[in-house]
Amino acid sequence: MSLWLEAPVPNVSPDSAVELWEPDAQDANSQRALRGSNCILREEASMPQSAGGTSGAGLEVADPTALLPGVEVFPESTGLQVEFINPIFEFSRAMNELQLNDAEFALLIAISIFSADRPNVQDQLQVERLQHTYVEALHAYVSIHHPHDPLMFPRMLMKLVSLRTLSSVHSEQVFALRLQDKKLPPLLSEIWDVHE
């Protein structure tokens, strides 16, 4: 299965598009690993490769990855990137499948923020009360807007558990990298605001 990178570029034929390709793609000569994901950017053979070639939007297309900040290929760190990024993509995919509206998403964020077991919380009881208020608000909202789906509310709360797990795994991976005296790839350092 291939996914197309869609961008508002007028007058560009499908033959010159940039395709997101599955990791098991066979054409190794035309692949570039994208730093920070397990996707591979594949340039179609008919895409102009000269320095003077431009896309329909007037952009140089000799190297489409030039527009991506910090995109570099380091084969020795590709597995590490997949290990870091795949769980994030899986979480994002699962959240997208819920098809939450803005109110539901905002309430989930509030529930996540008001977590009493975070470090340096002074008044845990007050934070728990605030969180409980948002949990009740989400439950009421979901009951009204999804009356025929009694499992919607529990599914939403399970995503918060998944987010906690993802955060824990991320912390462990960063700690393990520091123990091994390895650096995060630049793009991941920027995303997670980890400066060493």
PDB file of C-alpha atoms in Angstrom:
ATOM      1  CA  MET A   1       0.000   0.000   0.000  1.00  0.00           C
ATOM      2  CA  SER A   2       1.365   3.404  -0.977  1.00  0.00           C
ATOM      3  CA  LEU A   3       0.334   6.780   0.380  1.00  0.00           C
ATOM      4  CA  TRP A   4       0.658   9.975  -1.621  1.00  0.00           C
ATOM      5  CA  LEU A   5       2.034  13.105  -0.055  1.00  0.00           C
ATOM      6  CA  GLU A   6      -0.612  15.650  -0.929  1.00  0.00           C
ATOM      7  CA  ALA A   7       0.332  19.278  -1.255  1.00  0.00           C
ATOM      8  CA  PRO A   8      -1.326  22.193  -3.030  1.00  0.00           C
ATOM      9  CA  VAL A   9       1.028  22.219  -6.012  1.00  0.00           C
ATOM     10  CA  PRO A  10      -0.797  23.187  -9.232  1.00  0.00           C
ATOM     11  CA  ASN A  11       0.017  21.694 -12.646  1.00  0.00           C
ATOM     12  CA  VAL A  12       1.973  18.726 -11.315  1.00  0.00           C
ATOM     13  CA  SER A  13       1.288  15.400 -12.956  1.00  0.00           C
ATOM     14  CA  PRO A  14       1.013  12.254 -10.812  1.00  0.00           C
ATOM     15  CA  ASP A  15       4.243  11.026 -12.441  1.00  0.00           C
ATOM     16  CA  SER A  16       6.218  13.823 -10.814  1.00  0.00           C
ATOM     17  CA  ALA A  17       4.656  13.527  -7.382  1.00  0.00           C
ATOM     18  CA  VAL A  18       6.541  12.493  -4.296  1.00  0.00           C
ATOM     19  CA  GLU A  19       5.274   9.238  -2.857  1.00  0.00           C
ATOM     20  CA  LEU A  20       5.431   7.998   0.706  1.00  0.00           C
ATOM     21  CA  TRP A  21       6.483   4.409   0.383  1.00  0.00           C
ATOM     22  CA  GLU A  22       6.244   1.489   2.774  1.00  0.00           C
ATOM     23  CA  PRO A  23       9.500   0.424   4.509  1.00  0.00           C
ATOM     24  CA  ASP A  24       9.629  -2.819   2.526  1.00  0.00           C
ATOM     25  CA  ALA A  25       9.811  -1.053  -0.854  1.00  0.00           C
ATOM     26  CA  GLN A  26      12.100  -2.755  -3.361  1.00  0.00           C
ATOM     27  CA  ASP A  27      13.676   0.080  -5.411  1.00  0.00           C
ATOM     28  CA  ALA A  28      16.635   0.902  -3.142  1.00  0.00           C
ATOM     29  CA  ASN A  29      18.259   3.293  -5.651  1.00  0.00           C
ATOM     30  CA  SER A  30      15.375   5.773  -5.546  1.00  0.00           C
ATOM     31  CA  GLN A  31      14.663   5.732  -1.811  1.00  0.00           C
ATOM     32  CA  ARG A  32      15.602   8.167   0.923  1.00  0.00           C
ATOM     33  CA  ALA A  33      14.872   7.438   4.552  1.00  0.00           C
ATOM     34  CA  LEU A  34      13.070  10.283   6.256  1.00  0.00           C
ATOM     35  CA  ARG A  35      14.706  11.159   9.566  1.00  0.00           C
ATOM     36  CA  GLY A  36      12.168  10.744  12.309  1.00  0.00           C
ATOM     37  CA  SER A  37       9.892   8.176  10.693  1.00  0.00           C
ATOM     38  CA  ASN A  38       9.815   4.740   9.201  1.00  0.00           C
ATOM     39  CA  CYS A  39       8.508   6.113   5.915  1.00  0.00           C
ATOM     40  CA  ILE A  40      10.701   6.392   2.876  1.00  0.00           C
ATOM     41  CA  LEU A  41      10.494   9.263   0.439  1.00  0.00           C
ATOM     42  CA  ARG A  42      10.571   7.992  -3.134  1.00  0.00           C
ATOM     43  CA  GLU A  43      11.219  10.298  -6.056  1.00  0.00           C
ATOM     44  CA  GLU A  44       9.575   9.196  -9.265  1.00  0.00           C
ATOM     45  CA  ALA A  45      11.973   8.728 -12.186  1.00  0.00           C
ATOM     46  CA  SER A  46      10.273  11.409 -14.301  1.00  0.00           C
ATOM     47  CA  MET A  47      10.769  14.127 -11.667  1.00  0.00           C
ATOM     48  CA  PRO A  48      13.198  16.803 -12.919  1.00  0.00           C
ATOM     49  CA  GLN A  49      16.586  16.257 -11.318  1.00  0.00           C
ATOM     50  CA  SER A  50      18.547  19.160 -12.746  1.00  0.00           C
ATOM     51  CA  ALA A  51      19.415  22.131 -10.569  1.00  0.00           C
ATOM     52  CA  GLY A  52      17.196  24.320 -12.736  1.00  0.00           C
ATOM     53  CA  GLY A  53      14.099  22.091 -12.599  1.00  0.00           C
ATOM     54  CA  THR A  54      11.063  23.550 -10.873  1.00  0.00           C
ATOM     55  CA  SER A  55       7.735  22.216  -9.717  1.00  0.00           C
ATOM     56  CA  GLY A  56       4.410  23.685 -10.745  1.00  0.00           C
ATOM     57  CA  ALA A  57       4.654  25.961  -7.698  1.00  0.00           C
ATOM     58  CA  GLY A  58       7.995  27.396  -8.877  1.00  0.00           C
ATOM     59  CA  LEU A  59      10.085  25.517  -6.307  1.00  0.00           C
ATOM     60  CA  GLU A  60      13.341  23.785  -7.107  1.00  0.00           C
ATOM     61  CA  VAL A  61      12.629  20.044  -7.132  1.00  0.00           C
ATOM     62  CA  ALA A  62      16.141  18.698  -7.525  1.00  0.00           C
ATOM     63  CA  ASP A  63      15.962  17.725  -3.854  1.00  0.00           C
ATOM     64  CA  PRO A  64      12.398  17.681  -2.469  1.00  0.00           C
ATOM     65  CA  THR A  65      13.710  16.842   0.993  1.00  0.00           C
ATOM     66  CA  ALA A  66      15.437  20.223   1.194  1.00  0.00           C
ATOM     67  CA  LEU A  67      12.180  21.703   2.499  1.00  0.00           C
ATOM     68  CA  LEU A  68      12.140  19.309   5.459  1.00  0.00           C
ATOM     69  CA  PRO A  69      14.079  20.655   8.466  1.00  0.00           C
ATOM     70  CA  GLY A  70      16.892  18.443   9.636  1.00  0.00           C
ATOM     71  CA  VAL A  71      16.306  15.669   7.131  1.00  0.00           C
ATOM     72  CA  GLU A  72      19.453  13.649   6.786  1.00  0.00           C
ATOM     73  CA  VAL A  73      20.083   9.982   6.253  1.00  0.00           C
ATOM     74  CA  PHE A  74      22.170   8.113   8.785  1.00  0.00           C
ATOM     75  CA  PRO A  75      21.676   4.380   8.151  1.00  0.00           C
ATOM     76  CA  GLU A  76      23.133   3.444  11.535  1.00  0.00           C
ATOM     77  CA  SER A  77      20.420   5.424  13.346  1.00  0.00           C
ATOM     78  CA  THR A  78      17.395   4.446  11.235  1.00  0.00           C
ATOM     79  CA  GLY A  79      16.372   1.615  13.569  1.00  0.00           C
ATOM     80  CA  LEU A  80      16.587   3.963  16.524  1.00  0.00           C
ATOM     81  CA  GLN A  81      14.309   6.445  14.793  1.00  0.00           C
ATOM     82  CA  VAL A  82      11.746   3.766  13.989  1.00  0.00           C
ATOM     83  CA  GLU A  83      11.860   2.657  17.620  1.00  0.00           C
ATOM     84  CA  PHE A  84      11.127   6.227  18.753  1.00  0.00           C
ATOM     85  CA  ILE A  85       8.637   7.265  16.101  1.00  0.00           C
ATOM     86  CA  ASN A  86       6.501   4.184  15.401  1.00  0.00           C
ATOM     87  CA  PRO A  87       4.708   4.305  18.778  1.00  0.00           C
ATOM     88  CA  ILE A  88       3.900   7.969  18.157  1.00  0.00           C
ATOM     89  CA  PHE A  89       2.440   7.180  14.741  1.00  0.00           C
ATOM     90  CA  GLU A  90       0.443   4.304  16.211  1.00  0.00           C
ATOM     91  CA  PHE A  91      -0.950   6.560  18.940  1.00  0.00           C
ATOM     92  CA  SER A  92      -1.799   9.253  16.371  1.00  0.00           C
ATOM     93  CA  ARG A  93      -3.522   6.699  14.147  1.00  0.00           C
ATOM     94  CA  ALA A  94      -5.561   5.367  17.075  1.00  0.00           C
ATOM     95  CA  MET A  95      -6.572   8.894  18.121  1.00  0.00           C
ATOM     96  CA  ASN A  96      -7.579   9.705  14.563  1.00  0.00           C
ATOM     97  CA  GLU A  97      -9.783   6.604  14.429  1.00  0.00           C
ATOM     98  CA  LEU A  98     -11.846   8.003  17.318  1.00  0.00           C
ATOM     99  CA  GLN A  99     -12.796  10.980  15.108  1.00  0.00           C
ATOM    100  CA  LEU A 100     -13.012  13.355  18.053  1.00  0.00           C
ATOM    101  CA  ASN A 101     -14.460  16.815  17.670  1.00  0.00           C
ATOM    102  CA  ASP A 102     -12.760  19.896  19.107  1.00  0.00           C
ATOM    103  CA  ALA A 103     -14.688  19.821  22.394  1.00  0.00           C
ATOM    104  CA  GLU A 104     -13.879  16.152  23.058  1.00  0.00           C
ATOM    105  CA  PHE A 105     -10.246  16.705  22.210  1.00  0.00           C
ATOM    106  CA  ALA A 106     -10.033  19.790  24.451  1.00  0.00           C
ATOM    107  CA  LEU A 107     -11.585  17.896  27.371  1.00  0.00           C
ATOM    108  CA  LEU A 108      -9.112  15.026  26.918  1.00  0.00           C
ATOM    109  CA  ILE A 109      -6.254  17.514  26.937  1.00  0.00           C
ATOM    110  CA  ALA A 110      -7.580  19.099  30.137  1.00  0.00           C
ATOM    111  CA  ILE A 111      -7.861  15.667  31.785  1.00  0.00           C
ATOM    112  CA  SER A 112      -4.297  14.913  30.763  1.00  0.00           C
ATOM    113  CA  ILE A 113      -2.964  18.236  32.029  1.00  0.00           C
ATOM    114  CA  PHE A 114      -4.686  18.024  35.411  1.00  0.00           C
ATOM    115  CA  SER A 115      -2.880  14.917  36.568  1.00  0.00           C
ATOM    116  CA  ALA A 116      -2.133  14.811  40.295  1.00  0.00           C
ATOM    117  CA  ASP A 117       0.771  12.386  40.026  1.00  0.00           C
ATOM    118  CA  ARG A 118       2.987  14.726  38.031  1.00  0.00           C
ATOM    119  CA  PRO A 119       6.267  15.762  39.647  1.00  0.00           C
ATOM    120  CA  ASN A 120       6.251  18.935  41.757  1.00  0.00           C
ATOM    121  CA  VAL A 121       2.462  19.127  42.143  1.00  0.00           C
ATOM    122  CA  GLN A 122       1.801  21.019  45.376  1.00  0.00           C
ATOM    123  CA  ASP A 123      -1.895  20.342  46.041  1.00  0.00           C
ATOM    124  CA  GLN A 124      -2.661  16.893  44.673  1.00  0.00           C
ATOM    125  CA  LEU A 125      -6.200  16.816  46.072  1.00  0.00           C
ATOM    126  CA  GLN A 126      -7.125  20.065  44.308  1.00  0.00           C
ATOM    127  CA  VAL A 127      -5.629  18.825  41.030  1.00  0.00           C
ATOM    128  CA  GLU A 128      -7.584  15.557  41.354  1.00  0.00           C
ATOM    129  CA  ARG A 129     -10.804  17.546  41.883  1.00  0.00           C
ATOM    130  CA  LEU A 130     -10.103  19.630  38.792  1.00  0.00           C
ATOM    131  CA  GLN A 131      -9.375  16.522  36.749  1.00  0.00           C
ATOM    132  CA  HIS A 132     -12.552  14.839  38.020  1.00  0.00           C
ATOM    133  CA  THR A 133     -14.580  17.872  36.900  1.00  0.00           C
ATOM    134  CA  TYR A 134     -13.244  17.487  33.358  1.00  0.00           C
ATOM    135  CA  VAL A 135     -13.773  13.709  33.384  1.00  0.00           C
ATOM    136  CA  GLU A 136     -17.417  14.260  34.355  1.00  0.00           C
ATOM    137  CA  ALA A 137     -17.794  16.943  31.685  1.00  0.00           C
ATOM    138  CA  LEU A 138     -16.368  14.596  29.046  1.00  0.00           C
ATOM    139  CA  HIS A 139     -18.643  11.765  30.184  1.00  0.00           C
ATOM    140  CA  ALA A 140     -21.720  14.009  29.974  1.00  0.00           C
ATOM    141  CA  TYR A 141     -20.674  15.374  26.579  1.00  0.00           C
ATOM    142  CA  VAL A 142     -20.028  11.916  25.145  1.00  0.00           C
ATOM    143  CA  SER A 143     -23.331  10.606  26.545  1.00  0.00           C
ATOM    144  CA  ILE A 144     -25.181  13.376  24.719  1.00  0.00           C
ATOM    145  CA  HIS A 145     -23.247  13.311  21.430  1.00  0.00           C
ATOM    146  CA  HIS A 146     -22.647   9.550  21.149  1.00  0.00           C
ATOM    147  CA  PRO A 147     -25.768   7.995  22.719  1.00  0.00           C
ATOM    148  CA  HIS A 148     -25.556   4.867  20.544  1.00  0.00           C
ATOM    149  CA  ASP A 149     -21.893   4.181  21.349  1.00  0.00           C
ATOM    150  CA  PRO A 150     -21.621   3.289  25.049  1.00  0.00           C
ATOM    151  CA  LEU A 151     -17.929   2.391  24.647  1.00  0.00           C
ATOM    152  CA  MET A 152     -16.847   5.775  23.281  1.00  0.00           C
ATOM    153  CA  PHE A 153     -16.093   7.268  26.710  1.00  0.00           C
ATOM    154  CA  PRO A 154     -13.989   4.283  27.886  1.00  0.00           C
ATOM    155  CA  ARG A 155     -12.120   4.272  24.551  1.00  0.00           C
ATOM    156  CA  MET A 156     -11.266   7.944  25.032  1.00  0.00           C
ATOM    157  CA  LEU A 157      -9.985   7.344  28.556  1.00  0.00           C
ATOM    158  CA  MET A 158      -7.918   4.388  27.325  1.00  0.00           C
ATOM    159  CA  LYS A 159      -6.148   6.759  24.938  1.00  0.00           C
ATOM    160  CA  LEU A 160      -4.974   8.685  28.000  1.00  0.00           C
ATOM    161  CA  VAL A 161      -3.542   5.438  29.359  1.00  0.00           C
ATOM    162  CA  SER A 162      -1.835   4.877  25.998  1.00  0.00           C
ATOM    163  CA  LEU A 163      -0.455   8.410  26.130  1.00  0.00           C
ATOM    164  CA  ARG A 164       0.961   7.777  29.601  1.00  0.00           C
ATOM    165  CA  THR A 165       2.556   4.553  28.381  1.00  0.00           C
ATOM    166  CA  LEU A 166       3.995   6.355  25.365  1.00  0.00           C
ATOM    167  CA  SER A 167       5.439   9.044  27.618  1.00  0.00           C
ATOM    168  CA  SER A 168       6.983   6.431  29.895  1.00  0.00           C
ATOM    169  CA  VAL A 169       8.512   4.510  26.984  1.00  0.00           C
ATOM    170  CA  HIS A 170       9.875   7.748  25.540  1.00  0.00           C
ATOM    171  CA  SER A 171      11.499   8.667  28.867  1.00  0.00           C
ATOM    172  CA  GLU A 172      13.071   5.213  29.143  1.00  0.00           C
ATOM    173  CA  GLN A 173      14.438   5.423  25.601  1.00  0.00           C
ATOM    174  CA  VAL A 174      15.947   8.867  26.160  1.00  0.00           C
ATOM    175  CA  PHE A 175      17.481   7.662  29.444  1.00  0.00           C
ATOM    176  CA  ALA A 176      18.908   4.554  27.721  1.00  0.00           C
ATOM    177  CA  LEU A 177      20.426   6.721  24.983  1.00  0.00           C
ATOM    178  CA  ARG A 178      22.096   8.905  27.571  1.00  0.00           C
ATOM    179  CA  LEU A 179      23.495   5.839  29.353  1.00  0.00           C
ATOM    180  CA  GLN A 180      24.917   4.595  26.052  1.00  0.00           C
ATOM    181  CA  ASP A 181      26.299   8.086  25.421  1.00  0.00           C
ATOM    182  CA  LYS A 182      24.351   8.339  22.160  1.00  0.00           C
ATOM    183  CA  LYS A 183      22.722  11.473  20.882  1.00  0.00           C
ATOM    184  CA  LEU A 184      19.201  11.759  19.590  1.00  0.00           C
ATOM    185  CA  PRO A 185      18.960  12.527  15.886  1.00  0.00           C
ATOM    186  CA  PRO A 186      18.640  16.318  15.412  1.00  0.00           C
ATOM    187  CA  LEU A 187      14.991  16.249  14.298  1.00  0.00           C
ATOM    188  CA  LEU A 188      13.938  14.172  17.318  1.00  0.00           C
ATOM    189  CA  SER A 189      15.923  16.453  19.632  1.00  0.00           C
ATOM    190  CA  GLU A 190      14.029  19.400  18.198  1.00  0.00           C
ATOM    191  CA  ILE A 191      10.625  17.702  18.428  1.00  0.00           C
ATOM    192  CA  TRP A 192      11.096  16.621  22.037  1.00  0.00           C
ATOM    193  CA  ASP A 193      13.083  19.706  23.050  1.00  0.00           C
ATOM    194  CA  VAL A 194      15.959  17.566  24.328  1.00  0.00           C
ATOM    195  CA  HIS A 195      19.214  19.470  24.104  1.00  0.00           C
ATOM    196  CA  GLU A 196      22.377  17.685  25.136  1.00  0.00           C
TER     197      GLU A 196
END
